[in-house]
């Protein structure tokens, strides 16, 4: 992981960044009391209509059914001016009760999408349980999918695009990881013409 304030490589067990001194306690002093948010959508800015909200919720629910090891939280809010977006998102991720008490450390499989509604900036981050598998390039692809509708003010469509790209990335990971660990024979994956080839299913206990 990297420090959300200065982006220096850090260790998850470090309470304070050795480079810039950032910590959750520092963020508490700067940002105040964290709002209590809910999954899958917290629209603090009230920019989504009821139809758009229901449509987004359905897309997220579809992803979570396909990948029950993943939880998604979308937060639409006004980030304090001058606040580093990554630091604010990290604070929200850890302080806003988006995960239960048992979903800590490697047991946390949350994907957070935070949108600063006045500036239409967005950031995403994942829990420690997903970090070994979901890389920054995967997350960047999800943000790029959302960029165009978000810049045109279509935030519901942006969230849907983000979620569908996340669904695609997770599907790719579930196909690639078993091969990387030698859990399946390449021939079984590549030769779908064998008469006795069984139906391949997604392994949903990888993470």
mmCIF file of N, CA and C in Angstrom, residues 26-129:
data_model
loop_
_atom_site.group_PDB
_atom_site.id
_atom_site.type_symbol
_atom_site.label_atom_id
_atom_site.label_comp_id
_atom_site.label_asym_id
_atom_site.label_seq_id
_atom_site.Cartn_x
_atom_site.Cartn_y
_atom_site.Cartn_z
ATOM 1 N N UNK A 26 -4.520 11.971 12.797
ATOM 2 C CA UNK A 26 -4.299 13.285 12.185
ATOM 3 C C UNK A 26 -5.503 13.678 11.334
ATOM 4 N N UNK A 27 -6.011 12.721 10.562
ATOM 5 C CA UNK A 27 -7.181 12.986 9.727
ATOM 6 C C UNK A 27 -8.399 13.327 10.589
ATOM 7 N N UNK A 28 -8.549 12.640 11.722
ATOM 8 C CA UNK A 28 -9.665 12.950 12.626
ATOM 9 C C UNK A 28 -9.619 14.406 13.086
ATOM 10 N N UNK A 29 -8.418 14.875 13.402
ATOM 11 C CA UNK A 29 -8.281 16.256 13.869
ATOM 12 C C UNK A 29 -8.599 17.251 12.760
ATOM 13 N N UNK A 30 -8.262 16.895 11.545
ATOM 14 C CA UNK A 30 -8.486 17.815 10.413
ATOM 15 C C UNK A 30 -9.929 17.767 9.934
ATOM 16 N N UNK A 31 -10.486 16.545 9.796
ATOM 17 C CA UNK A 31 -11.795 16.393 9.170
ATOM 18 C C UNK A 31 -12.952 16.359 10.174
ATOM 19 N N UNK A 32 -12.664 16.114 11.431
ATOM 20 C CA UNK A 32 -13.722 16.108 12.436
ATOM 21 C C UNK A 32 -14.340 14.744 12.635
ATOM 22 N N UNK A 33 -15.638 14.721 12.889
ATOM 23 C CA UNK A 33 -16.363 13.476 13.130
ATOM 24 C C UNK A 33 -16.803 12.886 11.793
ATOM 25 N N UNK A 34 -16.451 11.641 11.566
ATOM 26 C CA UNK A 34 -16.783 11.000 10.290
ATOM 27 C C UNK A 34 -18.281 10.725 10.203
ATOM 28 N N UNK A 35 -18.862 10.916 9.027
ATOM 29 C CA UNK A 35 -20.285 10.584 8.864
ATOM 30 C C UNK A 35 -20.480 9.074 8.878
ATOM 31 N N UNK A 36 -21.612 8.633 9.371
ATOM 32 C CA UNK A 36 -21.965 7.216 9.299
ATOM 33 C C UNK A 36 -22.638 6.979 7.951
ATOM 34 N N UNK A 37 -22.017 6.160 7.136
ATOM 35 C CA UNK A 37 -22.492 5.919 5.777
ATOM 36 C C UNK A 37 -23.051 4.512 5.657
ATOM 37 N N UNK A 38 -23.681 4.248 4.548
ATOM 38 C CA UNK A 38 -24.254 2.921 4.335
ATOM 39 C C UNK A 38 -23.920 2.423 2.943
ATOM 40 N N UNK A 39 -23.922 1.112 2.806
ATOM 41 C CA UNK A 39 -23.740 0.484 1.509
ATOM 42 C C UNK A 39 -25.117 0.141 0.928
ATOM 43 N N UNK A 40 -25.211 0.109 -0.400
ATOM 44 C CA UNK A 40 -24.141 0.342 -1.370
ATOM 45 C C UNK A 40 -23.957 1.809 -1.764
ATOM 46 N N UNK A 41 -24.927 2.684 -1.427
ATOM 47 C CA UNK A 41 -24.857 4.071 -1.896
ATOM 48 C C UNK A 41 -25.130 5.027 -0.745
ATOM 49 N N UNK A 42 -24.251 5.991 -0.593
ATOM 50 C CA UNK A 42 -24.488 7.114 0.315
ATOM 51 C C UNK A 42 -24.407 8.389 -0.511
ATOM 52 N N UNK A 43 -25.563 8.961 -0.795
ATOM 53 C CA UNK A 43 -25.631 10.160 -1.636
ATOM 54 C C UNK A 43 -25.793 11.382 -0.733
ATOM 55 N N UNK A 44 -24.699 11.776 -0.093
ATOM 56 C CA UNK A 44 -24.751 12.926 0.817
ATOM 57 C C UNK A 44 -25.048 14.227 0.082
ATOM 58 N N UNK A 45 -24.700 14.285 -1.201
ATOM 59 C CA UNK A 45 -24.922 15.495 -1.990
ATOM 60 C C UNK A 45 -26.322 15.562 -2.592
ATOM 61 N N UNK A 46 -27.053 14.440 -2.486
ATOM 62 C CA UNK A 46 -28.428 14.369 -3.012
ATOM 63 C C UNK A 46 -28.477 14.753 -4.489
ATOM 64 N N UNK A 47 -27.617 14.118 -5.268
ATOM 65 C CA UNK A 47 -27.571 14.404 -6.704
ATOM 66 C C UNK A 47 -28.217 13.294 -7.537
ATOM 67 N N UNK A 48 -28.478 12.146 -6.937
ATOM 68 C CA UNK A 48 -29.108 11.049 -7.660
ATOM 69 C C UNK A 48 -30.612 11.057 -7.399
ATOM 70 N N UNK A 49 -31.391 10.990 -8.462
ATOM 71 C CA UNK A 49 -32.821 10.819 -8.293
ATOM 72 C C UNK A 49 -33.137 9.393 -7.868
ATOM 73 N N UNK A 50 -34.372 9.136 -7.488
ATOM 74 C CA UNK A 50 -34.745 7.811 -6.996
ATOM 75 C C UNK A 50 -34.583 6.739 -8.072
ATOM 76 N N UNK A 51 -34.909 7.074 -9.336
ATOM 77 C CA UNK A 51 -34.767 6.093 -10.414
ATOM 78 C C UNK A 51 -33.301 5.740 -10.625
ATOM 79 N N UNK A 52 -32.426 6.762 -10.715
ATOM 80 C CA UNK A 52 -30.996 6.518 -10.922
ATOM 81 C C UNK A 52 -30.415 5.726 -9.763
ATOM 82 N N UNK A 53 -30.828 6.046 -8.547
ATOM 83 C CA UNK A 53 -30.314 5.345 -7.371
ATOM 84 C C UNK A 53 -30.685 3.864 -7.411
ATOM 85 N N UNK A 54 -31.960 3.575 -7.765
ATOM 86 C CA UNK A 54 -32.391 2.179 -7.832
ATOM 87 C C UNK A 54 -31.654 1.423 -8.933
ATOM 88 N N UNK A 55 -31.423 2.095 -10.055
ATOM 89 C CA UNK A 55 -30.723 1.446 -11.166
ATOM 90 C C UNK A 55 -29.277 1.128 -10.787
ATOM 91 N N UNK A 56 -28.611 2.089 -10.139
ATOM 92 C CA UNK A 56 -27.241 1.861 -9.679
ATOM 93 C C UNK A 56 -27.201 0.726 -8.667
ATOM 94 N N UNK A 57 -28.146 0.719 -7.736
ATOM 95 C CA UNK A 57 -28.179 -0.327 -6.710
ATOM 96 C C UNK A 57 -28.332 -1.705 -7.337
ATOM 97 N N UNK A 58 -29.129 -1.811 -8.409
ATOM 98 C CA UNK A 58 -29.294 -3.107 -9.083
ATOM 99 C C UNK A 58 -27.996 -3.572 -9.717
ATOM 100 N N UNK A 59 -27.266 -2.645 -10.353
ATOM 101 C CA UNK A 59 -25.994 -3.018 -10.990
ATOM 102 C C UNK A 59 -24.996 -3.491 -9.939
ATOM 103 N N UNK A 60 -24.931 -2.804 -8.809
ATOM 104 C CA UNK A 60 -24.024 -3.213 -7.732
ATOM 105 C C UNK A 60 -24.445 -4.563 -7.163
ATOM 106 N N UNK A 61 -25.745 -4.757 -6.980
ATOM 107 C CA UNK A 61 -26.238 -6.027 -6.448
ATOM 108 C C UNK A 61 -25.887 -7.184 -7.383
ATOM 109 N N UNK A 62 -25.966 -6.958 -8.684
ATOM 110 C CA UNK A 62 -25.595 -7.995 -9.654
ATOM 111 C C UNK A 62 -24.134 -8.386 -9.480
ATOM 112 N N UNK A 63 -23.262 -7.395 -9.317
ATOM 113 C CA UNK A 63 -21.841 -7.688 -9.128
ATOM 114 C C UNK A 63 -21.615 -8.463 -7.835
ATOM 115 N N UNK A 64 -22.266 -8.044 -6.758
ATOM 116 C CA UNK A 64 -22.055 -8.709 -5.469
ATOM 117 C C UNK A 64 -22.625 -10.122 -5.458
ATOM 118 N N UNK A 65 -23.627 -10.393 -6.268
ATOM 119 C CA UNK A 65 -24.116 -11.771 -6.395
ATOM 120 C C UNK A 65 -23.115 -12.632 -7.140
ATOM 121 N N UNK A 66 -22.505 -12.057 -8.178
ATOM 122 C CA UNK A 66 -21.510 -12.815 -8.948
ATOM 123 C C UNK A 66 -20.227 -13.022 -8.157
ATOM 124 N N UNK A 67 -19.881 -12.046 -7.336
ATOM 125 C CA UNK A 67 -18.643 -12.111 -6.555
ATOM 126 C C UNK A 67 -18.969 -11.813 -5.090
ATOM 127 N N UNK A 68 -19.515 -12.787 -4.364
ATOM 128 C CA UNK A 68 -19.943 -12.536 -2.977
ATOM 129 C C UNK A 68 -18.794 -12.249 -2.027
ATOM 130 N N UNK A 69 -17.553 -12.421 -2.486
ATOM 131 C CA UNK A 69 -16.409 -12.060 -1.649
ATOM 132 C C UNK A 69 -16.090 -10.570 -1.732
ATOM 133 N N UNK A 70 -16.874 -9.816 -2.506
ATOM 134 C CA UNK A 70 -16.624 -8.394 -2.708
ATOM 135 C C UNK A 70 -17.838 -7.594 -2.247
ATOM 136 N N UNK A 71 -17.591 -6.466 -1.582
ATOM 137 C CA UNK A 71 -18.643 -5.522 -1.218
ATOM 138 C C UNK A 71 -18.295 -4.171 -1.842
ATOM 139 N N UNK A 72 -19.303 -3.463 -2.304
ATOM 140 C CA UNK A 72 -19.093 -2.179 -2.973
ATOM 141 C C UNK A 72 -19.797 -1.080 -2.186
ATOM 142 N N UNK A 73 -19.112 0.034 -2.013
ATOM 143 C CA UNK A 73 -19.698 1.222 -1.394
ATOM 144 C C UNK A 73 -19.413 2.426 -2.276
ATOM 145 N N UNK A 74 -20.454 3.167 -2.604
ATOM 146 C CA UNK A 74 -20.320 4.384 -3.392
ATOM 147 C C UNK A 74 -20.711 5.558 -2.507
ATOM 148 N N UNK A 75 -19.842 6.553 -2.436
ATOM 149 C CA UNK A 75 -20.097 7.738 -1.614
ATOM 150 C C UNK A 75 -20.031 8.963 -2.508
ATOM 151 N N UNK A 76 -21.131 9.706 -2.561
ATOM 152 C CA UNK A 76 -21.171 10.974 -3.280
ATOM 153 C C UNK A 76 -21.262 12.074 -2.234
ATOM 154 N N UNK A 77 -20.250 12.930 -2.206
ATOM 155 C CA UNK A 77 -20.179 13.916 -1.138
ATOM 156 C C UNK A 77 -19.369 15.119 -1.593
ATOM 157 N N UNK A 78 -19.345 16.131 -0.764
ATOM 158 C CA UNK A 78 -18.515 17.300 -1.015
ATOM 159 C C UNK A 78 -17.276 17.199 -0.147
ATOM 160 N N UNK A 79 -16.140 16.976 -0.780
ATOM 161 C CA UNK A 79 -14.872 16.853 -0.059
ATOM 162 C C UNK A 79 -14.416 18.255 0.360
ATOM 163 N N UNK A 80 -13.947 18.410 1.595
ATOM 164 C CA UNK A 80 -13.490 19.738 2.036
ATOM 165 C C UNK A 80 -12.448 20.318 1.084
ATOM 166 N N UNK A 81 -12.539 21.594 0.831
ATOM 167 C CA UNK A 81 -11.578 22.253 -0.051
ATOM 168 C C UNK A 81 -10.169 22.093 0.501
ATOM 169 N N UNK A 82 -9.235 21.905 -0.391
ATOM 170 C CA UNK A 82 -7.813 21.738 -0.081
ATOM 171 C C UNK A 82 -7.490 20.372 0.508
ATOM 172 N N UNK A 83 -8.487 19.536 0.745
ATOM 173 C CA UNK A 83 -8.210 18.209 1.307
ATOM 174 C C UNK A 83 -7.707 17.284 0.206
ATOM 175 N N UNK A 84 -6.589 16.584 0.432
ATOM 176 C CA UNK A 84 -6.160 15.588 -0.554
ATOM 177 C C UNK A 84 -7.232 14.518 -0.700
ATOM 178 N N UNK A 85 -7.624 14.259 -1.925
ATOM 179 C CA UNK A 85 -8.728 13.341 -2.159
ATOM 180 C C UNK A 85 -8.431 11.949 -1.611
ATOM 181 N N UNK A 86 -7.201 11.474 -1.813
ATOM 182 C CA UNK A 86 -6.842 10.128 -1.346
ATOM 183 C C UNK A 86 -6.890 10.036 0.175
ATOM 184 N N UNK A 87 -6.404 11.074 0.849
ATOM 185 C CA UNK A 87 -6.414 11.067 2.313
ATOM 186 C C UNK A 87 -7.838 11.089 2.839
ATOM 187 N N UNK A 88 -8.700 11.883 2.212
ATOM 188 C CA UNK A 88 -10.091 11.965 2.656
ATOM 189 C C UNK A 88 -10.799 10.629 2.423
ATOM 190 N N UNK A 89 -10.564 10.002 1.268
ATOM 191 C CA UNK A 89 -11.177 8.712 0.977
ATOM 192 C C UNK A 89 -10.696 7.647 1.960
ATOM 193 N N UNK A 90 -9.416 7.663 2.300
ATOM 194 C CA UNK A 90 -8.863 6.703 3.262
ATOM 195 C C UNK A 90 -9.538 6.881 4.615
ATOM 196 N N UNK A 91 -9.756 8.127 5.021
ATOM 197 C CA UNK A 91 -10.427 8.425 6.286
ATOM 198 C C UNK A 91 -11.870 7.927 6.260
ATOM 199 N N UNK A 92 -12.575 8.194 5.161
ATOM 200 C CA UNK A 92 -13.941 7.715 5.008
ATOM 201 C C UNK A 92 -13.973 6.188 5.045
ATOM 202 N N UNK A 93 -13.045 5.564 4.346
ATOM 203 C CA UNK A 93 -12.988 4.106 4.266
ATOM 204 C C UNK A 93 -12.887 3.496 5.671
ATOM 205 N N UNK A 94 -12.064 4.118 6.514
ATOM 206 C CA UNK A 94 -11.760 3.534 7.818
ATOM 207 C C UNK A 94 -12.640 4.030 8.961
ATOM 208 N N UNK A 95 -13.293 5.165 8.786
ATOM 209 C CA UNK A 95 -14.011 5.769 9.912
ATOM 210 C C UNK A 95 -15.529 5.804 9.752
ATOM 211 N N UNK A 96 -16.057 5.499 8.586
ATOM 212 C CA UNK A 96 -17.482 5.713 8.346
ATOM 213 C C UNK A 96 -18.327 4.453 8.447
ATOM 214 N N UNK A 97 -17.800 3.403 9.067
ATOM 215 C CA UNK A 97 -18.547 2.185 9.356
ATOM 216 C C UNK A 97 -19.131 1.533 8.105
ATOM 217 N N UNK A 98 -18.374 1.601 7.011
ATOM 218 C CA UNK A 98 -18.802 0.930 5.794
ATOM 219 C C UNK A 98 -18.545 -0.564 5.858
ATOM 220 N N UNK A 99 -17.661 -0.976 6.753
ATOM 221 C CA UNK A 99 -17.368 -2.388 6.963
ATOM 222 C C UNK A 99 -17.693 -2.743 8.407
ATOM 223 N N UNK A 100 -18.041 -3.998 8.635
ATOM 224 C CA UNK A 100 -18.369 -4.436 9.983
ATOM 225 C C UNK A 100 -17.101 -4.631 10.800
ATOM 226 N N UNK A 101 -17.274 -4.848 12.099
ATOM 227 C CA UNK A 101 -16.133 -4.998 13.001
ATOM 228 C C UNK A 101 -15.283 -6.210 12.658
ATOM 229 N N UNK A 102 -15.870 -7.235 12.042
ATOM 230 C CA UNK A 102 -15.106 -8.445 11.717
ATOM 231 C C UNK A 102 -14.385 -8.329 10.376
ATOM 232 N N UNK A 103 -14.723 -7.290 9.595
ATOM 233 C CA UNK A 103 -14.100 -7.124 8.287
ATOM 234 C C UNK A 103 -12.876 -6.225 8.413
ATOM 235 N N UNK A 104 -11.869 -6.720 9.079
ATOM 236 C CA UNK A 104 -10.664 -5.958 9.333
ATOM 237 C C UNK A 104 -9.471 -6.600 8.634
ATOM 238 N N UNK A 105 -8.442 -5.786 8.363
ATOM 239 C CA UNK A 105 -7.208 -6.309 7.780
ATOM 240 C C UNK A 105 -7.479 -7.128 6.535
ATOM 241 N N UNK A 106 -6.918 -8.347 6.505
ATOM 242 C CA UNK A 106 -7.071 -9.215 5.349
ATOM 243 C C UNK A 106 -8.479 -9.698 5.124
ATOM 244 N N UNK A 107 -9.362 -9.487 6.090
ATOM 245 C CA UNK A 107 -10.755 -9.874 5.921
ATOM 246 C C UNK A 107 -11.617 -8.795 5.298
ATOM 247 N N UNK A 108 -10.996 -7.678 4.932
ATOM 248 C CA UNK A 108 -11.760 -6.574 4.359
ATOM 249 C C UNK A 108 -11.698 -6.636 2.838
ATOM 250 N N UNK A 109 -12.844 -6.835 2.211
ATOM 251 C CA UNK A 109 -12.937 -6.964 0.754
ATOM 252 C C UNK A 109 -13.802 -5.863 0.157
ATOM 253 N N UNK A 110 -13.768 -4.700 0.786
ATOM 254 C CA UNK A 110 -14.584 -3.578 0.323
ATOM 255 C C UNK A 110 -13.919 -2.859 -0.844
ATOM 256 N N UNK A 111 -14.728 -2.459 -1.812
ATOM 257 C CA UNK A 111 -14.298 -1.560 -2.878
ATOM 258 C C UNK A 111 -15.064 -0.247 -2.689
ATOM 259 N N UNK A 112 -14.337 0.827 -2.444
ATOM 260 C CA UNK A 112 -14.951 2.137 -2.245
ATOM 261 C C UNK A 112 -14.762 2.996 -3.491
ATOM 262 N N UNK A 113 -15.867 3.590 -3.953
ATOM 263 C CA UNK A 113 -15.813 4.625 -4.978
ATOM 264 C C UNK A 113 -16.314 5.905 -4.334
ATOM 265 N N UNK A 114 -15.455 6.900 -4.248
ATOM 266 C CA UNK A 114 -15.833 8.188 -3.676
ATOM 267 C C UNK A 114 -15.804 9.244 -4.772
ATOM 268 N N UNK A 115 -16.907 9.980 -4.902
ATOM 269 C CA UNK A 115 -17.010 11.038 -5.901
ATOM 270 C C UNK A 115 -17.200 12.365 -5.185
ATOM 271 N N UNK A 116 -16.295 13.301 -5.471
ATOM 272 C CA UNK A 116 -16.443 14.672 -4.972
ATOM 273 C C UNK A 116 -17.362 15.397 -5.949
ATOM 274 N N UNK A 117 -18.607 15.576 -5.580
ATOM 275 C CA UNK A 117 -19.613 16.043 -6.539
ATOM 276 C C UNK A 117 -19.376 17.451 -7.073
ATOM 277 N N UNK A 118 -18.860 18.420 -6.295
ATOM 278 C CA UNK A 118 -18.649 19.748 -6.888
ATOM 279 C C UNK A 118 -17.595 19.759 -7.984
ATOM 280 N N UNK A 119 -16.534 18.978 -7.817
ATOM 281 C CA UNK A 119 -15.429 19.004 -8.776
ATOM 282 C C UNK A 119 -15.473 17.845 -9.762
ATOM 283 N N UNK A 120 -16.356 16.860 -9.499
ATOM 284 C CA UNK A 120 -16.458 15.650 -10.325
ATOM 285 C C UNK A 120 -15.119 14.899 -10.366
ATOM 286 N N UNK A 121 -14.417 14.937 -9.240
ATOM 287 C CA UNK A 121 -13.239 14.082 -9.069
ATOM 288 C C UNK A 121 -13.680 12.778 -8.419
ATOM 289 N N UNK A 122 -12.991 11.701 -8.765
ATOM 290 C CA UNK A 122 -13.344 10.406 -8.195
ATOM 291 C C UNK A 122 -12.086 9.646 -7.818
ATOM 292 N N UNK A 123 -12.221 8.805 -6.813
ATOM 293 C CA UNK A 123 -11.114 7.958 -6.392
ATOM 294 C C UNK A 123 -11.691 6.635 -5.932
ATOM 295 N N UNK A 124 -10.946 5.573 -6.080
ATOM 296 C CA UNK A 124 -11.373 4.266 -5.612
ATOM 297 C C UNK A 124 -10.246 3.614 -4.835
ATOM 298 N N UNK A 125 -10.611 2.815 -3.845
ATOM 299 C CA UNK A 125 -9.626 2.059 -3.082
ATOM 300 C C UNK A 125 -10.266 0.781 -2.588
ATOM 301 N N UNK A 126 -9.418 -0.198 -2.272
ATOM 302 C CA UNK A 126 -9.913 -1.514 -1.864
ATOM 303 C C UNK A 126 -9.355 -1.871 -0.496
ATOM 304 N N UNK A 127 -10.046 -2.788 0.185
ATOM 305 C CA UNK A 127 -9.585 -3.285 1.470
ATOM 306 C C UNK A 127 -8.347 -4.155 1.333
ATOM 307 N N UNK A 128 -7.679 -4.379 2.473
ATOM 308 C CA UNK A 128 -6.428 -5.139 2.457
ATOM 309 C C UNK A 128 -6.612 -6.548 1.905
ATOM 310 N N UNK A 129 -7.794 -7.125 2.072
ATOM 311 C CA UNK A 129 -8.023 -8.479 1.576
ATOM 312 C C UNK A 129 -8.007 -8.584 0.063
#
